[in-house]
Short mmCIF file of C-alpha atoms in Angstrom, two decimals:
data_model
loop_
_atom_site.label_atom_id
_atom_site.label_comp_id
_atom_site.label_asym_id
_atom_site.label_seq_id
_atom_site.Cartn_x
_atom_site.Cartn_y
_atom_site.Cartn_z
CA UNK A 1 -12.12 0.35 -2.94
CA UNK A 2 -15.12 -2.00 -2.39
CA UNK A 3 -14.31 -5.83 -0.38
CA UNK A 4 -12.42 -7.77 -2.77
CA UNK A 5 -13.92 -10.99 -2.25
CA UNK A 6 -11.34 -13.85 -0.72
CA UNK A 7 -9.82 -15.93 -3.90
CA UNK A 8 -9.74 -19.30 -3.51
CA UNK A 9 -8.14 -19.94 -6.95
CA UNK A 10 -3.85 -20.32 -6.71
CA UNK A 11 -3.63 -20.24 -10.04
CA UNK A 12 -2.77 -16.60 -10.33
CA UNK A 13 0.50 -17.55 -9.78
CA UNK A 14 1.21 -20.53 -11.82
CA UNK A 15 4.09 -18.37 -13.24
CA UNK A 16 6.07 -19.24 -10.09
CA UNK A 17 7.53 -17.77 -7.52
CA UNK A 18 10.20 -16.28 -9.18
CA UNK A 19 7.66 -14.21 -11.37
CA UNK A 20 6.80 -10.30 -9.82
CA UNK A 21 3.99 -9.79 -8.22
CA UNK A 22 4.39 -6.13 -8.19
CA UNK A 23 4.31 -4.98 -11.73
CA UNK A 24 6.49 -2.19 -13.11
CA UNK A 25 2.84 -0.05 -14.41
CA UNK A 26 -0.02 0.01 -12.36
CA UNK A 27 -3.47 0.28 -15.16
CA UNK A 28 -5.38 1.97 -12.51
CA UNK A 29 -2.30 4.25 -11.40
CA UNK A 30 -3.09 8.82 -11.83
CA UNK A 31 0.29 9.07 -12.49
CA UNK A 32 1.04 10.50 -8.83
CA UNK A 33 5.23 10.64 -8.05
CA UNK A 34 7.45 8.92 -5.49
CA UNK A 35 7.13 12.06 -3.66
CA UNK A 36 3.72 12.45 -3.06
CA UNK A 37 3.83 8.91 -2.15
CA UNK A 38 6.56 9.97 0.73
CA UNK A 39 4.14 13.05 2.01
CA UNK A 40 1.19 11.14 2.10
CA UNK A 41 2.51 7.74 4.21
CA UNK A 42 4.82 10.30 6.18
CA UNK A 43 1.38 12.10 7.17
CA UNK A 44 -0.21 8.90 7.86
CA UNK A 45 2.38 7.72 10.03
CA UNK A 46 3.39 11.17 11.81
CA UNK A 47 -0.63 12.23 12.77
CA UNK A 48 -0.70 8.84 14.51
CA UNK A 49 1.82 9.45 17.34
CA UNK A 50 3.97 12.57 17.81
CA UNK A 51 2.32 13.91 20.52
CA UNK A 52 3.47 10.98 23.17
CA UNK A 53 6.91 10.47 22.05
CA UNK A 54 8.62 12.57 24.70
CA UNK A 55 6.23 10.90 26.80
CA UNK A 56 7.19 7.47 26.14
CA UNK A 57 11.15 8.81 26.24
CA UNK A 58 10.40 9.65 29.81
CA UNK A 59 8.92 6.30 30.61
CA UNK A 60 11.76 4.54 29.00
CA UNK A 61 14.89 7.01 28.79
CA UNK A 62 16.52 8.67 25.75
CA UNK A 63 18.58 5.18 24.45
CA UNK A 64 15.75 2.81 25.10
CA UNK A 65 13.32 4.78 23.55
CA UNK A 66 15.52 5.80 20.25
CA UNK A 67 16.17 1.91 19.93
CA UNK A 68 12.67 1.06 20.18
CA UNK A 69 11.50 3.82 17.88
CA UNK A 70 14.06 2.58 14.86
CA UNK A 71 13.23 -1.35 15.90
CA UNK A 72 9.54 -0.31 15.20
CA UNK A 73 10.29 1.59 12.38
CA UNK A 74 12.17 -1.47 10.84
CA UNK A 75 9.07 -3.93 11.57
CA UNK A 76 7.36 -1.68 9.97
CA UNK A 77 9.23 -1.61 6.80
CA UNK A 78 9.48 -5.38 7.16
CA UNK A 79 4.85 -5.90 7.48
CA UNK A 80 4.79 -3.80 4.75
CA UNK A 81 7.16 -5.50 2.21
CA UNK A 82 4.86 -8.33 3.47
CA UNK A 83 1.43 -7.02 2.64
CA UNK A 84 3.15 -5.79 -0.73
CA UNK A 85 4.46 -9.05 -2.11
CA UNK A 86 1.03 -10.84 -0.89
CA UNK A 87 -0.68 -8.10 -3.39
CA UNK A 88 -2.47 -8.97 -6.66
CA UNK A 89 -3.01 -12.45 -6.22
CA UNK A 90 -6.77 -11.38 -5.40
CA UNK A 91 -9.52 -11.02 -7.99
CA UNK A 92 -10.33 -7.59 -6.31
CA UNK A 93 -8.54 -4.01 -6.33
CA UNK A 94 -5.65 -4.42 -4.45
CA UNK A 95 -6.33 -3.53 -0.86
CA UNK A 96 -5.16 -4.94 2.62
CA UNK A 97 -8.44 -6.00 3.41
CA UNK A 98 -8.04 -8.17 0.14
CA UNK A 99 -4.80 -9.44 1.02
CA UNK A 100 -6.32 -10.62 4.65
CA UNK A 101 -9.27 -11.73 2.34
CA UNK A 102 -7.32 -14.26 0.28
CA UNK A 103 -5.49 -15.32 3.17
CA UNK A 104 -8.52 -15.85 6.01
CA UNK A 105 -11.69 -15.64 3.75
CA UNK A 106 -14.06 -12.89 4.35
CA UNK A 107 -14.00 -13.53 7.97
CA UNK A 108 -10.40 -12.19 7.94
CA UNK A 109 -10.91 -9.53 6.12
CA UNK A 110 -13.98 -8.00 7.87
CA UNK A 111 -11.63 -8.27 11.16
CA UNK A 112 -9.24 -6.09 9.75
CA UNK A 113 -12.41 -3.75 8.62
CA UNK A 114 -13.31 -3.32 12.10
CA UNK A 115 -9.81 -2.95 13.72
CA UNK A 116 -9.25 -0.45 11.18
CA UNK A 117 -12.29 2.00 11.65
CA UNK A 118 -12.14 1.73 15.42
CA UNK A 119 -7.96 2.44 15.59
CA UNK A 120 -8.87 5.49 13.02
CA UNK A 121 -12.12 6.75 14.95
CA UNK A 122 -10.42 7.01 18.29
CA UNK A 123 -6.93 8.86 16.61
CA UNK A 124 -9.38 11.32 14.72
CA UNK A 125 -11.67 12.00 17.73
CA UNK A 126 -8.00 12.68 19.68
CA UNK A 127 -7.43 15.03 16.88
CA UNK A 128 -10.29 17.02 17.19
CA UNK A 129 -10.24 16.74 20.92
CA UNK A 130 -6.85 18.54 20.75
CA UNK A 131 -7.82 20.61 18.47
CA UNK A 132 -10.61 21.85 20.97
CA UNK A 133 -7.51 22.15 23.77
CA UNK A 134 -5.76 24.44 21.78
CA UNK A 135 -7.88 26.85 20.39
CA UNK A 136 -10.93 27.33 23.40
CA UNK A 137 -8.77 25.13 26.20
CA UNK A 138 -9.35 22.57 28.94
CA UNK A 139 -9.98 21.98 32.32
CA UNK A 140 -8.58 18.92 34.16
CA UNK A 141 -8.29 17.83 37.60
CA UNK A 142 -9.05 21.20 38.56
CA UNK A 143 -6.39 23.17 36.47
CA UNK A 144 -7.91 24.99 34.07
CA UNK A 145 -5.78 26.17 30.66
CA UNK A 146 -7.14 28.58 28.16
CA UNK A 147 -6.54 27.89 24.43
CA UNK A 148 -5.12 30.29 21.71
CA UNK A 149 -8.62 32.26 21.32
CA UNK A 150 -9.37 32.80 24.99
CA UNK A 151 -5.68 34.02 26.01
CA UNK A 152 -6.44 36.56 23.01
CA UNK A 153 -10.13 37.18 23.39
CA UNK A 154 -10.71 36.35 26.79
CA UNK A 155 -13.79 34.25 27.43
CA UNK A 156 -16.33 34.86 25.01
CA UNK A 157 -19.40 32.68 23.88
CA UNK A 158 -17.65 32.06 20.12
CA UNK A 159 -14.41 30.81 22.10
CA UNK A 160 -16.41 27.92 23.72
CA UNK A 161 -14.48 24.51 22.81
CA UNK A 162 -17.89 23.21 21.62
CA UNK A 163 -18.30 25.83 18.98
CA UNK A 164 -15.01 26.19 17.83
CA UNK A 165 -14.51 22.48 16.81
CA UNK A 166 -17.74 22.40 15.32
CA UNK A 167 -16.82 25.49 13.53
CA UNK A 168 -13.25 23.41 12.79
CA UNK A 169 -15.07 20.70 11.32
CA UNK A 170 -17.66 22.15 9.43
CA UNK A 171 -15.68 25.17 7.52
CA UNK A 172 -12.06 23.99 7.78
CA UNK A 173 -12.19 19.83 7.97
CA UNK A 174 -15.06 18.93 5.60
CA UNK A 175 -14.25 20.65 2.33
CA UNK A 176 -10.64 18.43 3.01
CA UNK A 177 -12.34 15.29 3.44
CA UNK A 178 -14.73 15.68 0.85
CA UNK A 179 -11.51 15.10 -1.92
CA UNK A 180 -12.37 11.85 -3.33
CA UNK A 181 -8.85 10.83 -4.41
CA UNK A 182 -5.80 10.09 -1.64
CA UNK A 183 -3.15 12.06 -4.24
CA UNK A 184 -5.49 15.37 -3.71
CA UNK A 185 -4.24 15.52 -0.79
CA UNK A 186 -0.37 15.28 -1.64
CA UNK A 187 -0.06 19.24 -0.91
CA UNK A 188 -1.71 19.21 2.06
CA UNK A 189 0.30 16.00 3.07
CA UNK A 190 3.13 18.23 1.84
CA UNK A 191 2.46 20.86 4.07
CA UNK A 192 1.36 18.98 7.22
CA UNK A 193 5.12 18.11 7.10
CA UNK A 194 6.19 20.76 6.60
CA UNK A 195 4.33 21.77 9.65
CA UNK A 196 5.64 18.56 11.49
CA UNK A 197 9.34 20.20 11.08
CA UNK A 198 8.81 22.97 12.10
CA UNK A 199 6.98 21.87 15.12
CA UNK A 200 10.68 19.82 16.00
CA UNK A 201 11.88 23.13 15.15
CA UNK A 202 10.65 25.19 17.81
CA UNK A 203 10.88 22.42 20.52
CA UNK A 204 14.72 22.86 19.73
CA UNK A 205 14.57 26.07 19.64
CA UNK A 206 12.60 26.08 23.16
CA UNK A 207 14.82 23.88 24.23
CA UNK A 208 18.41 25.72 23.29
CA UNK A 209 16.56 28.77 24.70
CA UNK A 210 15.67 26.29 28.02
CA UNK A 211 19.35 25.43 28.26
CA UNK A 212 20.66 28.83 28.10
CA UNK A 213 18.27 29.94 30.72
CA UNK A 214 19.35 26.56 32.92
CA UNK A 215 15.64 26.01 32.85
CA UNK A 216 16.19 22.50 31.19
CA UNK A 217 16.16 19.23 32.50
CA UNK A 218 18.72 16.70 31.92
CA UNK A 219 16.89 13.90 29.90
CA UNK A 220 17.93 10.09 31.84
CA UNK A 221 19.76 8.25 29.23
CA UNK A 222 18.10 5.25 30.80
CA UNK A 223 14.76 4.45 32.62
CA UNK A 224 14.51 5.40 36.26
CA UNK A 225 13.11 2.38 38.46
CA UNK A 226 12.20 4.25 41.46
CA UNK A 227 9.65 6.08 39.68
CA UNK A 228 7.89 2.92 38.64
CA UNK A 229 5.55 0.84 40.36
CA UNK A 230 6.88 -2.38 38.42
CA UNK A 231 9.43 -3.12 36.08
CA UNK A 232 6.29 -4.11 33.55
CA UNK A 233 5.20 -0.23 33.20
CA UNK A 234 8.17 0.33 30.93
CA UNK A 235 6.12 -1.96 28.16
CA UNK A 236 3.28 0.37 28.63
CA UNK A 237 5.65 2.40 25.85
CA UNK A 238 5.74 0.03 23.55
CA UNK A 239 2.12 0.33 22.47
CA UNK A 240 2.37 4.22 21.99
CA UNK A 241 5.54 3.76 19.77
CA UNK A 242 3.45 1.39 17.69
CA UNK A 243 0.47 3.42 17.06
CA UNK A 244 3.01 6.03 15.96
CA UNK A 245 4.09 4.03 13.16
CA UNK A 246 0.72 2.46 12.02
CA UNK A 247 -0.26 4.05 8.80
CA UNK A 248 -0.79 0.30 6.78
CA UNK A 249 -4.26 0.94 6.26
CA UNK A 250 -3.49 3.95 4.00
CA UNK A 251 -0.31 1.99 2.11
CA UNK A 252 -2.84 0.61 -0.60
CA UNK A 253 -5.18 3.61 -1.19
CA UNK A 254 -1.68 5.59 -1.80
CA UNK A 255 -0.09 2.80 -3.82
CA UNK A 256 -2.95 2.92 -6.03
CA UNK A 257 -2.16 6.10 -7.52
CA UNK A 258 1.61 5.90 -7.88
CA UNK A 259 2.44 5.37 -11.62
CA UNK A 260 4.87 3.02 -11.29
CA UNK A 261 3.60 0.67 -8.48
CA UNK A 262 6.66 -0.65 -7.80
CA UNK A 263 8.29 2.97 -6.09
CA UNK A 264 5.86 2.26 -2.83
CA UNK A 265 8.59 0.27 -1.30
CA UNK A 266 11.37 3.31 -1.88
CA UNK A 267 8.23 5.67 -0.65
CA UNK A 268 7.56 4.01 2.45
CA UNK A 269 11.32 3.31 3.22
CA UNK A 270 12.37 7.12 2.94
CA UNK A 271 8.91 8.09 5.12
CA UNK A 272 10.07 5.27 7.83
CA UNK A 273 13.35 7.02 7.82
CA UNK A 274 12.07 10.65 7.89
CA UNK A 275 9.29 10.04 10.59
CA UNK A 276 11.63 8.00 13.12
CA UNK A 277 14.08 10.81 12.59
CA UNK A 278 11.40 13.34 13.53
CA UNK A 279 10.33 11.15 16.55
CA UNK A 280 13.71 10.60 17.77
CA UNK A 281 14.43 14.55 17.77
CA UNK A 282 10.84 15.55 19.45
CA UNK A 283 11.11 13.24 22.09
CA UNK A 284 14.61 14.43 23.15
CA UNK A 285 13.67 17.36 23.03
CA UNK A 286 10.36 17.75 24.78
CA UNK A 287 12.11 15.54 27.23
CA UNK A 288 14.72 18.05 27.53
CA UNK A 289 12.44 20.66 27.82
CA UNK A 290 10.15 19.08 30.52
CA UNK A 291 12.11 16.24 32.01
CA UNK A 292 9.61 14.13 34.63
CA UNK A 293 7.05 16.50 33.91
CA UNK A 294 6.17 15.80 30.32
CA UNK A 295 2.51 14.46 29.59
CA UNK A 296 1.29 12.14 27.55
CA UNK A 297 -0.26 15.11 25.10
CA UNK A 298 3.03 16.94 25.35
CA UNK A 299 0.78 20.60 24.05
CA UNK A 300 -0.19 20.66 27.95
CA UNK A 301 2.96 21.18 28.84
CA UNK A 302 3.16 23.92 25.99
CA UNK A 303 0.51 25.09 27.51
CA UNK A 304 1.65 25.63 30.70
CA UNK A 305 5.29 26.82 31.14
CA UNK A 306 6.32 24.16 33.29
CA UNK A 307 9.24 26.48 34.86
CA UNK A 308 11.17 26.33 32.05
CA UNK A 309 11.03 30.30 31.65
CA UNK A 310 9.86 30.28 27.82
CA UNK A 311 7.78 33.00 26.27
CA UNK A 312 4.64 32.38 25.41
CA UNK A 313 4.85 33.66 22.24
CA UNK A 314 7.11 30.45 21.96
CA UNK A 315 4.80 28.15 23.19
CA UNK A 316 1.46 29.37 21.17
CA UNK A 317 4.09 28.95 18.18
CA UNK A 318 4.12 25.43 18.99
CA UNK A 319 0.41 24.62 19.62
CA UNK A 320 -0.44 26.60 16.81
CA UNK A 321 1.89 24.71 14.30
CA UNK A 322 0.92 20.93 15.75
CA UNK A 323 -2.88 22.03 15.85
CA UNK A 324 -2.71 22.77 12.26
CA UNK A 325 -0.67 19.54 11.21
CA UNK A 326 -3.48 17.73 12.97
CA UNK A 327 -6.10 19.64 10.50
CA UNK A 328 -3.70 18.50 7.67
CA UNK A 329 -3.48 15.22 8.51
CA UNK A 330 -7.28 14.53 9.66
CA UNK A 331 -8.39 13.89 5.93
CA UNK A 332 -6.03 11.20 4.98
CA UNK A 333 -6.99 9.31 8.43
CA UNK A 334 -10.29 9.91 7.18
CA UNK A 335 -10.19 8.94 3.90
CA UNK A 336 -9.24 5.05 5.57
CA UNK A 337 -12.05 5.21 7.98
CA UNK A 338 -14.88 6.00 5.73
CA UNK A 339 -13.68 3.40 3.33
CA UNK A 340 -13.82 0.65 6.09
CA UNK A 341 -16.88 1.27 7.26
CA UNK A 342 -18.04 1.49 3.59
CA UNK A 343 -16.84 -2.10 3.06
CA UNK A 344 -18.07 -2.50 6.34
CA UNK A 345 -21.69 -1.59 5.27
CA UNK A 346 -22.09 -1.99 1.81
CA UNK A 347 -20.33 -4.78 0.84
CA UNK A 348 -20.39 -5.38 -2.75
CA UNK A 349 -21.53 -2.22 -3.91
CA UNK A 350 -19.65 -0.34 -6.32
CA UNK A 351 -16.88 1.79 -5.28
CA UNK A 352 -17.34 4.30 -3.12
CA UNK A 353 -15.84 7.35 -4.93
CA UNK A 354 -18.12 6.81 -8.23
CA UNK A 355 -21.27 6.84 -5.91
CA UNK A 356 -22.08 10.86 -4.82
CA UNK A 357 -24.95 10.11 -2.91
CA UNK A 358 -23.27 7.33 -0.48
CA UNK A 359 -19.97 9.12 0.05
CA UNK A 360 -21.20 12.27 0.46
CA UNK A 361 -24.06 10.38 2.96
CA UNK A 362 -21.39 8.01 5.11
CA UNK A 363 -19.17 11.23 4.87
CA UNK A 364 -21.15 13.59 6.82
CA UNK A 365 -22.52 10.40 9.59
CA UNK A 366 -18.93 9.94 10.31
CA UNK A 367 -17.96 13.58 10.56
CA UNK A 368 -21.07 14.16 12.86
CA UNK A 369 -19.92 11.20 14.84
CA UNK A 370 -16.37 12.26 15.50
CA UNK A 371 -17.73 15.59 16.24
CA UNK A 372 -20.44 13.82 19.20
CA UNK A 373 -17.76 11.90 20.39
CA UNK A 374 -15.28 14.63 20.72
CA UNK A 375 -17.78 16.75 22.73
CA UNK A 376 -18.96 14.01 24.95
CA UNK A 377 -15.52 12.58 25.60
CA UNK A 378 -13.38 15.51 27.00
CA UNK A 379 -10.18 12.85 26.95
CA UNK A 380 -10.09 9.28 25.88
CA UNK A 381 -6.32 8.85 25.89
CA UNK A 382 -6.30 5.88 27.84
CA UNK A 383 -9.02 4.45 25.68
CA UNK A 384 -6.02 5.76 22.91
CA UNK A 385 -3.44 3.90 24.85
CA UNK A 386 -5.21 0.71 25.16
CA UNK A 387 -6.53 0.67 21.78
CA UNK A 388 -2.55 0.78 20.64
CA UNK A 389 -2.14 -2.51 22.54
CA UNK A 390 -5.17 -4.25 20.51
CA UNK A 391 -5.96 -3.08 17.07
CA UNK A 392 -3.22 -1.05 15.99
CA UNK A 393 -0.69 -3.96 17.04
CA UNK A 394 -3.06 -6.17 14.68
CA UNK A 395 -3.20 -3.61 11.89
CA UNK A 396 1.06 -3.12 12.01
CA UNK A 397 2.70 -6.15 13.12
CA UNK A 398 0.16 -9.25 13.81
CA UNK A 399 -1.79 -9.43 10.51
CA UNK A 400 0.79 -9.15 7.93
CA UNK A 401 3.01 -11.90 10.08
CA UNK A 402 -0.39 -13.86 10.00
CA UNK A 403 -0.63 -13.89 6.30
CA UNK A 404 2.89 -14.70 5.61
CA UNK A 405 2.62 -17.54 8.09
CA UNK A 406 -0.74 -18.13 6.00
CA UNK A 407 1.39 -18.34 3.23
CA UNK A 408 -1.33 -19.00 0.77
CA UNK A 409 0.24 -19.18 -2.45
CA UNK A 410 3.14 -20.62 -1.17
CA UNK A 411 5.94 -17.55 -1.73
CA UNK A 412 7.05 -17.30 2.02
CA UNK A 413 10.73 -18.19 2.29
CA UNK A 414 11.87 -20.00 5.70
CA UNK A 415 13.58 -16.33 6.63
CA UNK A 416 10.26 -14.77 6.35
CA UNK A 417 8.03 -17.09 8.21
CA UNK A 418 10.61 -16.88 11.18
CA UNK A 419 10.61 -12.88 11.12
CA UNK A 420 6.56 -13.19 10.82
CA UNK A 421 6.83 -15.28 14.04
CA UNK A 422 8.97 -12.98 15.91
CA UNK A 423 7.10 -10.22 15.02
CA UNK A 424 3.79 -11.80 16.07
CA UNK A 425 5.31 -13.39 19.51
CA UNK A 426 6.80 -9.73 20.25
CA UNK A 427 3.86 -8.02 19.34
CA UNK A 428 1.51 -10.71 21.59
CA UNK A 429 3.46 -10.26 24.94
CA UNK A 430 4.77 -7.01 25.00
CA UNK A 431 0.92 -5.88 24.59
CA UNK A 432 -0.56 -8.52 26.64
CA UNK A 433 2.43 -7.01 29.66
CA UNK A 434 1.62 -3.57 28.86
CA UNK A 435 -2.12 -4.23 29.32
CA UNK A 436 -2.03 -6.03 32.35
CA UNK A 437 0.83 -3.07 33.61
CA UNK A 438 -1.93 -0.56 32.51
CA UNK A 439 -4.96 -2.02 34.27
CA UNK A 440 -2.95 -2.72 37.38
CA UNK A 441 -1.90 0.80 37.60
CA UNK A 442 -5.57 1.97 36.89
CA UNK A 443 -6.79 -0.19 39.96
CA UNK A 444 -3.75 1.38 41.96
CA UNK A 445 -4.76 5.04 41.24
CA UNK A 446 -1.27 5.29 39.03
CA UNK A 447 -2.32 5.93 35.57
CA UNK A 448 1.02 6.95 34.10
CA UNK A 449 1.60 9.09 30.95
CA UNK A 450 -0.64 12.15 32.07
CA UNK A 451 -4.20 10.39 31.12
CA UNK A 452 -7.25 12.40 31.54
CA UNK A 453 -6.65 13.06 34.59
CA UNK A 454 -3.26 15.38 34.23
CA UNK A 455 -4.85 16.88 30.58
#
């Protein structure tokens, strides 16, 4: 997984264009199936984002949102048939920092390096921050919520959110990430699914329960205007809906492994169409649930009952389930992050899985680094919002329409360079408005979404 260096030499595809660049047989392929393909990008992409969908349905309204979740979706599906045809013509292992290599030069590739490992540190120090939230508890803007343990213990000096995500990350989190190969983790991928359905699950079952109670609240079907200070704040969605479906970083790794190369379009396709389904039925129905009162880290609401009347047995259900997907999910994240900053560090070297002393090394920095930041940082979801309107909009929709426009080897056809332009002119302003909308409202005191603030 080491830097490909940047290929200067075209002749890799003197067979013409017509020839496949995606063969049949992969030589370096395990023999992993289509399906652990599908649970490992649906974990990648699902990890990323659940939590503020209901959020961002509340922002928007129920038909906005579901068309902007499949519209992202299908961009998705679009960037990634991108970086796919744009792979092999590099002297390297296929990667995307070798695609962005052989299209920009190193320069280009060491850019997407660094967008990479800080989009991945800042979702994995979320993770364990919620994590923390769950279990021990929180305290924000003076409304303090105990976690699982302390609602069953009470307070005790083992329930402290310090010790129990160290405790987390230490007996739980670092035998996971310490699995070398990304199709080692197909049956936890398989399960963190699992755990992601059932999680939609119980939020429908909360809800129905909600509804029968006439505890619910009747979702908008479109956005409410009063309750924005500008038209502009409904943009401030779009970035969360896009770092929901960024998971590009992990399509090569997975590829990699498949044994017939060629199935990572199907895979991706069905986990596009699984995830967005997922989305589209846990927004409407924490939006149900919780109407104008859902968060941005829709467990707080779990956490507190919000009026809806639910038992609590309900809600630690709920926490409980997403807490654990989160555990599930953590090592695939983290398998991407340590990579990048390996190619980050030691470029050149050989790759990082055949060398015990560096991985196990960069393995433990980064997990004691996550684990500083997640203690020192009580909440960084605006930092997590903002960071969804900068690198994860370059990982997902800016970079692969760069290197079709790039176009290096000359396989672009006129359709795709103007869908790589639309993508990369949507992406641009709807971040640049939801940026300005965000640090307009942060001057103003009106941080929407539940920030740190409301968690």
């Amino acid at each position: 997984m080491t830097l490909p260096a940047a290929s200067t030499d075209k002749s890799a595809g003197a067979g013409g264009v017509g020839e496949p660049l995606l063969p049949e047989s992969s030589g370096g392929g395990h023999g992993a199936s289509v399906l652990g393909a599908v649970f490992n990008v649906s974990t990648s992409i699902i990890g990323a984002g659940i939590m503020s969908i209901p959020a961002a349905m509340r922002v928007l309204g129920v038909v906005p949102a579901l068309l902007l979740i499949f519209a992202v979706a299908a961009l998705s599906d679009s960037s990634v048939e991108f970086m796919l045809r744009y792979t092999g013509w590099d002297s390297g292992p296929p990667s995307y920092a070798g695609i962005m290599g052989d299209a920009f030069g190193r320069a280009g590739a060491k850019v997407l390096n660094v967008c990479i490992a800080f989009t991945t540190t800042g979702t994995l120090v979320v993770y364990l921050i919620i994590i923390g939230d769950v279990m021990s508890g929180s305290v924000g803007a003076g409304d303090e919520h105990a976690g699982v343990l302390r609602e069953l213990f009470g307070p005790q000096w083992w329930t402290a959110r310090e010790l129990v995500i160290l405790a987390t990350a230490v007996v739980v989190l670092l035998p996971l990430v310490l699995r070398r190969r990304v199709d080692s983790l197909r049956f936890t991928s398989a399960v963190s699914i699992l755990l992601a359905v059932v999680f939609m699950l119980i939020s429908l079952g909360i809800a129905v329960y909600a509804l029968i109670r006439g505890t619910a609240k009747m979702p908008r079907l479109l956005p409410d205007f009063s309750r924005l200070s500008s038209p502009f704040e409904l943009f401030t969605a779009v970035p969360v809906i896009v770092v929901a479906f960024t998971f590009h970083f992990n399509v090569h790794p997975i590829r990699a492994e498949l044994s017939k190369t060629s199935d990572m379009k199907a895979a991706v396709r069905i986990s596009l169409v699984l995830c967005a389904v997922i989305y589209a039925a846990v927004g409407f129905f924490g939006f149900l649930l919780f109407g104008d009162a859902t968060m941005a880290d829709v467990l707080a609401n779990f956490d507190r009952s919000s009026g809806a009347g639910v038992p609590q047995a309900l809600n630690d259900a709920a926490r409980l389930s997403y807490a654990l997907h989160l555990v599930l999910v953590f090592p695939l994240i983290h398998f991407s992050l340590r990579v990048n900053v390996d190619e980050l560090l030691f470029p050149g070297r050989r790759p990082l899985a055949t060398d015990t002393r560096r991985f196990i090394t960069l393995t433990a920095v980064l997990m004691a680094v996550l684990y500083a930041l997640a203690i020192a940082i009580p909440s960084i979801w605006t930092l997590f919002e903002y960071s969804g309107s900068t690198f994860a909009v370059c990982i997902s929709l800016i970079f692969p329409g760069a290197i079709v426009l790039r176009d290096a080897h000359g396989i672009a056809k006129r359709k795709d360079k103007v869908l790589a332009a639309t993508m990369i002119t949507l992406a641009v302003i709807t971040s640049s408005i939801a940026i300005a909308s965000n640090i307009m409202s942060s001057i103003n005191g009106k941080v929407e979404g539940g920030h740190a603030a409301d968690r």
